[in-house]
mmCIF file of C-alpha atoms in Angstrom:
data_model
loop_
_atom_site.group_PDB
_atom_site.id
_atom_site.type_symbol
_atom_site.label_atom_id
_atom_site.label_comp_id
_atom_site.label_asym_id
_atom_site.label_seq_id
_atom_site.Cartn_x
_atom_site.Cartn_y
_atom_site.Cartn_z
ATOM 1 C CA GLY A 1254 103.824 127.813 75.812
ATOM 2 C CA ASN A 1255 102.382 125.355 78.308
ATOM 3 C CA ARG A 1256 105.536 124.946 80.380
ATOM 4 C CA LEU A 1257 105.050 124.310 84.065
ATOM 5 C CA ARG A 1258 105.748 127.375 86.162
ATOM 6 C CA PHE A 1259 106.734 127.355 89.805
ATOM 7 C CA ARG A 1260 107.945 129.612 92.578
ATOM 8 C CA VAL A 1261 110.744 128.875 95.006
ATOM 9 C CA VAL A 1262 110.752 130.606 98.371
ATOM 10 C CA ILE A 1263 113.890 130.477 100.474
ATOM 11 C CA GLY A 1264 112.814 129.789 104.040
ATOM 12 C CA HIS A 1265 113.323 132.453 106.679
ATOM 13 C CA ALA A 1266 112.002 133.210 110.114
ATOM 14 C CA ARG A 1267 108.598 134.869 110.158
ATOM 15 C CA PRO A 1268 108.524 138.401 111.612
ATOM 16 C CA ASP A 1269 106.681 137.090 114.682
ATOM 17 C CA THR A 1270 109.061 134.145 115.232
ATOM 18 C CA PRO A 1271 110.840 134.312 118.606
ATOM 19 C CA LYS A 1272 114.610 134.420 118.481
ATOM 20 C CA ARG A 1273 114.922 130.935 119.958
ATOM 21 C CA ASN A 1274 113.136 129.508 116.897
ATOM 22 C CA GLN A 1275 115.457 131.401 114.583
ATOM 23 C CA ASN A 1276 118.415 129.799 116.335
ATOM 24 C CA HIS A 1277 116.809 126.381 116.078
ATOM 25 C CA LEU A 1278 116.245 126.896 112.364
ATOM 26 C CA THR A 1279 120.023 127.130 111.967
ATOM 27 C CA GLU A 1280 120.480 124.010 114.081
ATOM 28 C CA GLN A 1281 118.118 121.911 111.978
ATOM 29 C CA HIS A 1282 119.759 123.110 108.767
ATOM 30 C CA MET A 1283 123.135 122.084 110.182
ATOM 31 C CA THR A 1284 121.974 118.659 111.379
ATOM 32 C CA TYR A 1285 119.412 117.562 108.788
ATOM 33 C CA VAL A 1286 119.744 114.096 107.256
ATOM 34 C CA PRO A 1287 119.539 113.852 103.428
ATOM 35 C CA ALA A 1288 117.359 111.268 101.696
ATOM 36 C CA LEU A 1289 118.740 107.763 102.407
ATOM 37 C CA GLY A 1290 121.157 109.320 104.885
ATOM 38 C CA PHE A 1291 123.795 110.535 102.405
ATOM 39 C CA LYS A 1292 123.801 113.173 99.660
ATOM 40 C CA TRP A 1293 125.382 110.782 97.171
ATOM 41 C CA LEU A 1294 122.444 108.376 97.583
ATOM 42 C CA THR A 1295 119.777 110.986 96.729
ATOM 43 C CA PRO A 1296 119.610 110.013 93.008
ATOM 44 C CA ALA A 1297 118.712 106.450 94.070
ATOM 45 C CA TYR A 1298 116.000 107.521 96.532
ATOM 46 C CA ASP A 1299 112.957 107.028 94.293
ATOM 47 C CA THR A 1300 114.042 103.553 93.199
ATOM 48 C CA VAL A 1301 114.909 102.356 96.700
ATOM 49 C CA VAL A 1302 111.687 103.629 98.297
ATOM 50 C CA TYR A 1303 109.531 102.311 95.451
ATOM 51 C CA TYR A 1304 110.840 98.755 95.731
ATOM 52 C CA THR A 1305 111.360 98.477 99.503
ATOM 53 C CA CYS A 1306 108.617 100.560 101.141
ATOM 54 C CA ARG A 1307 105.474 99.789 99.097
ATOM 55 C CA GLU A 1308 105.497 103.463 98.145
ATOM 56 C CA ASN A 1309 102.574 103.446 95.724
ATOM 57 C CA THR A 1310 100.417 101.501 98.170
ATOM 58 C CA PHE A 1311 100.902 103.677 101.236
ATOM 59 C CA LYS A 1312 100.970 107.019 99.407
ATOM 60 C CA ASP A 1313 97.796 106.197 97.491
ATOM 61 C CA GLN A 1314 96.157 105.329 100.819
ATOM 62 C CA LEU A 1315 97.463 108.556 102.355
ATOM 63 C CA ILE A 1316 95.765 110.568 99.605
ATOM 64 C CA GLN A 1317 92.603 108.456 99.761
ATOM 65 C CA GLN A 1318 92.180 109.155 103.490
ATOM 66 C CA ALA A 1319 92.552 112.918 102.960
ATOM 67 C CA THR A 1320 89.680 115.342 102.434
ATOM 68 C CA LEU A 1321 90.567 116.959 99.109
ATOM 69 C CA SER A 1322 88.488 119.246 96.928
ATOM 70 C CA PRO A 1323 89.216 121.818 94.197
ATOM 71 C CA LYS A 1324 91.360 124.841 95.074
ATOM 72 C CA LYS A 1325 92.252 123.628 98.571
ATOM 73 C CA SER A 1326 95.586 124.799 99.956
ATOM 74 C CA VAL A 1327 97.858 121.793 100.569
ATOM 75 C CA LEU A 1328 101.289 121.527 102.196
ATOM 76 C CA ASP A 1329 103.662 118.565 101.821
ATOM 77 C CA VAL A 1330 106.214 118.724 104.652
ATOM 78 C CA GLY A 1331 109.448 117.096 103.546
ATOM 79 C CA CYS A 1332 108.312 116.832 99.931
ATOM 80 C CA GLY A 1333 111.618 115.312 98.807
ATOM 81 C CA THR A 1334 111.628 114.311 95.151
ATOM 82 C CA GLY A 1335 107.963 115.254 94.701
ATOM 83 C CA THR A 1336 106.325 111.833 94.370
ATOM 84 C CA LEU A 1337 103.448 112.687 96.712
ATOM 85 C CA LEU A 1338 102.997 116.137 95.149
ATOM 86 C CA THR A 1339 102.683 114.480 91.734
ATOM 87 C CA LYS A 1340 100.088 112.027 93.022
ATOM 88 C CA LEU A 1341 98.153 114.868 94.658
ATOM 89 C CA LEU A 1342 97.980 116.811 91.391
ATOM 90 C CA GLN A 1343 96.845 113.695 89.552
ATOM 91 C CA ALA A 1344 94.065 113.261 92.120
ATOM 92 C CA GLU A 1345 92.983 116.928 92.083
ATOM 93 C CA PRO A 1346 94.748 119.149 89.486
ATOM 94 C CA SER A 1347 93.478 122.458 90.908
ATOM 95 C CA LEU A 1348 95.035 122.085 94.365
ATOM 96 C CA ARG A 1349 97.135 125.022 95.562
ATOM 97 C CA LEU A 1350 100.264 123.089 96.461
ATOM 98 C CA HIS A 1351 103.171 123.987 98.721
ATOM 99 C CA GLY A 1352 106.145 121.646 98.855
ATOM 100 C CA LEU A 1353 108.546 122.183 101.760
ATOM 101 C CA ASP A 1354 111.978 120.601 102.102
ATOM 102 C CA ILE A 1355 115.136 121.634 103.915
ATOM 103 C CA ASP A 1356 117.341 120.111 101.186
ATOM 104 C CA ALA A 1357 117.772 122.654 98.394
ATOM 105 C CA ASP A 1358 119.460 120.038 96.204
ATOM 106 C CA ILE A 1359 116.397 117.788 96.096
ATOM 107 C CA LEU A 1360 113.826 120.445 95.124
ATOM 108 C CA PRO A 1361 114.831 120.535 91.419
ATOM 109 C CA ARG A 1362 113.968 116.817 91.241
ATOM 110 C CA ALA A 1363 110.529 117.580 92.629
ATOM 111 C CA LYS A 1364 109.984 120.407 90.156
ATOM 112 C CA ALA A 1365 110.986 118.221 87.210
ATOM 113 C CA LYS A 1366 108.629 115.410 88.245
ATOM 114 C CA LEU A 1367 105.408 117.456 88.419
ATOM 115 C CA PRO A 1368 102.958 116.951 85.539
ATOM 116 C CA PRO A 1369 102.238 119.828 83.121
ATOM 117 C CA HIS A 1370 98.918 121.669 82.859
ATOM 118 C CA THR A 1371 98.432 121.769 86.622
ATOM 119 C CA SER A 1372 98.284 124.584 89.160
ATOM 120 C CA ASP A 1373 101.525 126.394 89.955
ATOM 121 C CA PRO A 1374 103.226 124.876 93.027
ATOM 122 C CA THR A 1375 105.206 126.896 95.539
ATOM 123 C CA PHE A 1376 108.399 125.293 96.816
ATOM 124 C CA LEU A 1377 109.682 126.310 100.243
ATOM 125 C CA CYS A 1378 113.318 125.623 101.091
ATOM 126 C CA ALA A 1379 112.919 125.670 104.868
ATOM 127 C CA SER A 1380 112.935 123.549 107.995
ATOM 128 C CA SER A 1381 109.807 121.814 109.249
ATOM 129 C CA ASP A 1382 110.054 123.456 112.674
ATOM 130 C CA ASN A 1383 109.935 127.008 111.269
ATOM 131 C CA ILE A 1384 107.561 126.977 108.293
ATOM 132 C CA PRO A 1385 107.502 130.307 106.396
ATOM 133 C CA LEU A 1386 103.713 130.422 106.074
ATOM 134 C CA ALA A 1387 101.156 132.479 107.957
ATOM 135 C CA SER A 1388 99.082 130.813 110.659
ATOM 136 C CA GLY A 1389 95.776 129.239 109.620
ATOM 137 C CA THR A 1390 96.407 129.242 105.861
ATOM 138 C CA ILE A 1391 96.584 125.522 104.963
ATOM 139 C CA ASP A 1392 93.576 123.220 104.503
ATOM 140 C CA VAL A 1393 95.397 119.881 104.363
ATOM 141 C CA ALA A 1394 98.972 118.955 105.273
ATOM 142 C CA PHE A 1395 100.902 115.796 104.453
ATOM 143 C CA SER A 1396 104.211 114.270 105.429
ATOM 144 C CA SER A 1397 105.637 110.893 104.478
ATOM 145 C CA LEU A 1398 108.849 109.228 105.618
ATOM 146 C CA MET A 1399 110.512 112.435 106.798
ATOM 147 C CA PHE A 1400 110.003 112.612 110.559
ATOM 148 C CA HIS A 1401 112.365 109.719 111.309
ATOM 149 C CA HIS A 1402 115.173 112.103 110.311
ATOM 150 C CA LEU A 1403 114.286 114.493 113.170
ATOM 151 C CA THR A 1404 115.294 114.481 116.817
ATOM 152 C CA SER A 1405 112.541 114.289 119.454
ATOM 153 C CA ASP A 1406 112.729 118.038 120.024
ATOM 154 C CA GLN A 1407 112.551 118.759 116.297
ATOM 155 C CA LYS A 1408 109.567 116.402 115.988
ATOM 156 C CA ARG A 1409 107.702 118.264 118.748
ATOM 157 C CA LYS A 1410 108.376 121.669 117.205
ATOM 158 C CA SER A 1411 107.533 120.463 113.701
ATOM 159 C CA PHE A 1412 104.171 119.020 114.776
ATOM 160 C CA LYS A 1413 103.384 122.343 116.479
ATOM 161 C CA GLU A 1414 104.332 124.270 113.337
ATOM 162 C CA ILE A 1415 102.142 122.095 111.126
ATOM 163 C CA CYS A 1416 99.261 122.582 113.560
ATOM 164 C CA ARG A 1417 99.884 126.345 113.522
ATOM 165 C CA VAL A 1418 99.716 126.743 109.727
ATOM 166 C CA LEU A 1419 96.554 124.608 109.429
ATOM 167 C CA LYS A 1420 93.136 126.232 109.447
ATOM 168 C CA PRO A 1421 90.776 125.229 112.278
ATOM 169 C CA GLY A 1422 89.373 121.856 111.274
ATOM 170 C CA GLY A 1423 92.329 121.300 108.965
ATOM 171 C CA GLU A 1424 93.917 117.884 108.758
ATOM 172 C CA PHE A 1425 97.411 116.420 108.765
ATOM 173 C CA ASN A 1426 97.806 113.118 106.913
ATOM 174 C CA PHE A 1427 100.995 111.511 108.112
ATOM 175 C CA ALA A 1428 102.950 108.365 107.189
ATOM 176 C CA ASP A 1429 106.167 107.178 108.776
ATOM 177 C CA TRP A 1430 107.743 104.229 110.535
ATOM 178 C CA GLY A 1431 105.433 103.002 113.284
ATOM 179 C CA LYS A 1432 105.877 100.849 116.350
ATOM 180 C CA PRO A 1433 106.875 97.282 115.416
ATOM 181 C CA ARG A 1434 104.051 94.857 116.185
ATOM 182 C CA ASN A 1435 106.163 91.708 116.464
ATOM 183 C CA PHE A 1436 109.740 90.441 116.651
ATOM 184 C CA LEU A 1437 110.182 90.279 112.869
ATOM 185 C CA GLU A 1438 109.086 93.901 112.332
ATOM 186 C CA ARG A 1439 111.396 94.997 115.159
ATOM 187 C CA LEU A 1440 114.288 93.138 113.555
ATOM 188 C CA LEU A 1441 113.531 94.684 110.155
ATOM 189 C CA PHE A 1442 113.341 98.180 111.641
ATOM 190 C CA TYR A 1443 116.879 97.867 113.015
ATOM 191 C CA GLN A 1444 118.015 98.342 109.407
ATOM 192 C CA ILE A 1445 116.463 101.818 109.365
ATOM 193 C CA GLN A 1446 117.955 102.631 112.768
ATOM 194 C CA LEU A 1447 121.422 101.598 111.613
ATOM 195 C CA LEU A 1448 121.074 103.716 108.465
ATOM 196 C CA ASP A 1449 119.411 106.828 109.902
ATOM 197 C CA GLY A 1450 120.560 106.691 113.530
ATOM 198 C CA PHE A 1451 118.983 105.524 116.783
ATOM 199 C CA ALA A 1452 118.619 109.064 118.171
ATOM 200 C CA THR A 1453 116.091 110.092 115.513
ATOM 201 C CA THR A 1454 114.272 106.766 115.104
ATOM 202 C CA GLN A 1455 113.756 105.564 118.684
ATOM 203 C CA ASP A 1456 110.495 107.507 119.095
ATOM 204 C CA HIS A 1457 109.165 105.445 116.172
ATOM 205 C CA ALA A 1458 110.245 102.124 117.665
ATOM 206 C CA ASP A 1459 108.664 103.147 120.983
ATOM 207 C CA GLY A 1460 105.353 104.204 119.388
ATOM 208 C CA LYS A 1461 105.567 107.801 120.647
ATOM 209 C CA LEU A 1462 104.446 109.662 117.514
ATOM 210 C CA PRO A 1463 100.700 109.793 118.322
ATOM 211 C CA THR A 1464 101.461 111.247 121.765
ATOM 212 C CA LEU A 1465 103.754 113.884 120.272
ATOM 213 C CA MET A 1466 101.027 114.894 117.814
ATOM 214 C CA GLN A 1467 98.451 115.094 120.596
ATOM 215 C CA GLN A 1468 100.792 117.274 122.653
ATOM 216 C CA ALA A 1469 101.057 119.615 119.648
ATOM 217 C CA GLY A 1470 97.274 120.114 119.679
ATOM 218 C CA PHE A 1471 95.991 117.449 117.282
ATOM 219 C CA VAL A 1472 93.195 114.926 117.642
ATOM 220 C CA VAL A 1473 94.856 111.788 116.270
ATOM 221 C CA GLU A 1474 93.451 108.680 114.595
ATOM 222 C CA GLU A 1475 95.573 105.746 113.436
ATOM 223 C CA ILE A 1476 94.306 104.635 110.019
ATOM 224 C CA THR A 1477 96.338 101.574 109.021
ATOM 225 C CA THR A 1478 99.795 99.963 108.975
ATOM 226 C CA PHE A 1479 101.689 98.377 106.085
ATOM 227 C CA THR A 1480 104.466 95.836 106.579
ATOM 228 C CA THR A 1481 107.563 96.494 104.467
ATOM 229 C CA MET A 1482 111.007 94.924 104.228
ATOM 230 C CA PHE A 1483 112.275 97.641 106.593
ATOM 231 C CA GLY A 1484 109.469 97.412 109.146
ATOM 232 C CA PRO A 1485 105.970 98.851 109.621
ATOM 233 C CA ILE A 1486 104.824 102.091 107.978
ATOM 234 C CA THR A 1487 101.845 103.535 109.862
ATOM 235 C CA LEU A 1488 99.364 106.109 108.553
ATOM 236 C CA TRP A 1489 97.626 108.608 110.820
ATOM 237 C CA LYS A 1490 95.071 111.368 110.330
ATOM 238 C CA ALA A 1491 95.429 114.264 112.771
ATOM 239 C CA ILE A 1492 92.783 117.010 112.998
ATOM 240 C CA LYS A 1493 93.346 120.546 114.302
ATOM 241 C CA PRO A 1494 90.306 121.321 116.486
#
């Protein structure tokens, strides 16, 4: 029949991965934060994000700013329940999609959401700082509202990994909580910090994400910022030279 087919790859260290990265892979698996902070809240994730974070608005803009064309290889880092993957396939059905998430329990939700009659996606159950893909194989990467779950060290390593798997000239389209621009946005963002922890969100409040991307090797451009009831969501485009 015309049932959607997919492959699931369990993440593992690449043969050329130094031992220190293999150890860190275990650390991130042990310390990762589920969607909305708690496993029992995962079923409510789509509804909460849709109504509180202007999800359609910022994800549509994220796709609009990307350079997409038929058959391009695309990676969604922290794909979660698959909302962005679904939008990507609606925009360009022939994309060769890879959805990566460390949470094995959330990947079935992503698989179930994808539209039929589209190209076969590959799902990678792996951490963002040790992506099980060869270097220089991805045309366009995305990530949305995942990096605020990572420590500063995990952010640095994840940006470097995304840069590694991109082809030269490849782009990373990135959306996450940005630096508050006024007192109200700062007050709103405290809600996210209380939910997800100050240790993983302080880089966002301090506006450090562009610097971390630049240190990983990207040329970074800030595209726009949307105000939400939890604070500002900023969109960037980062190019691998």
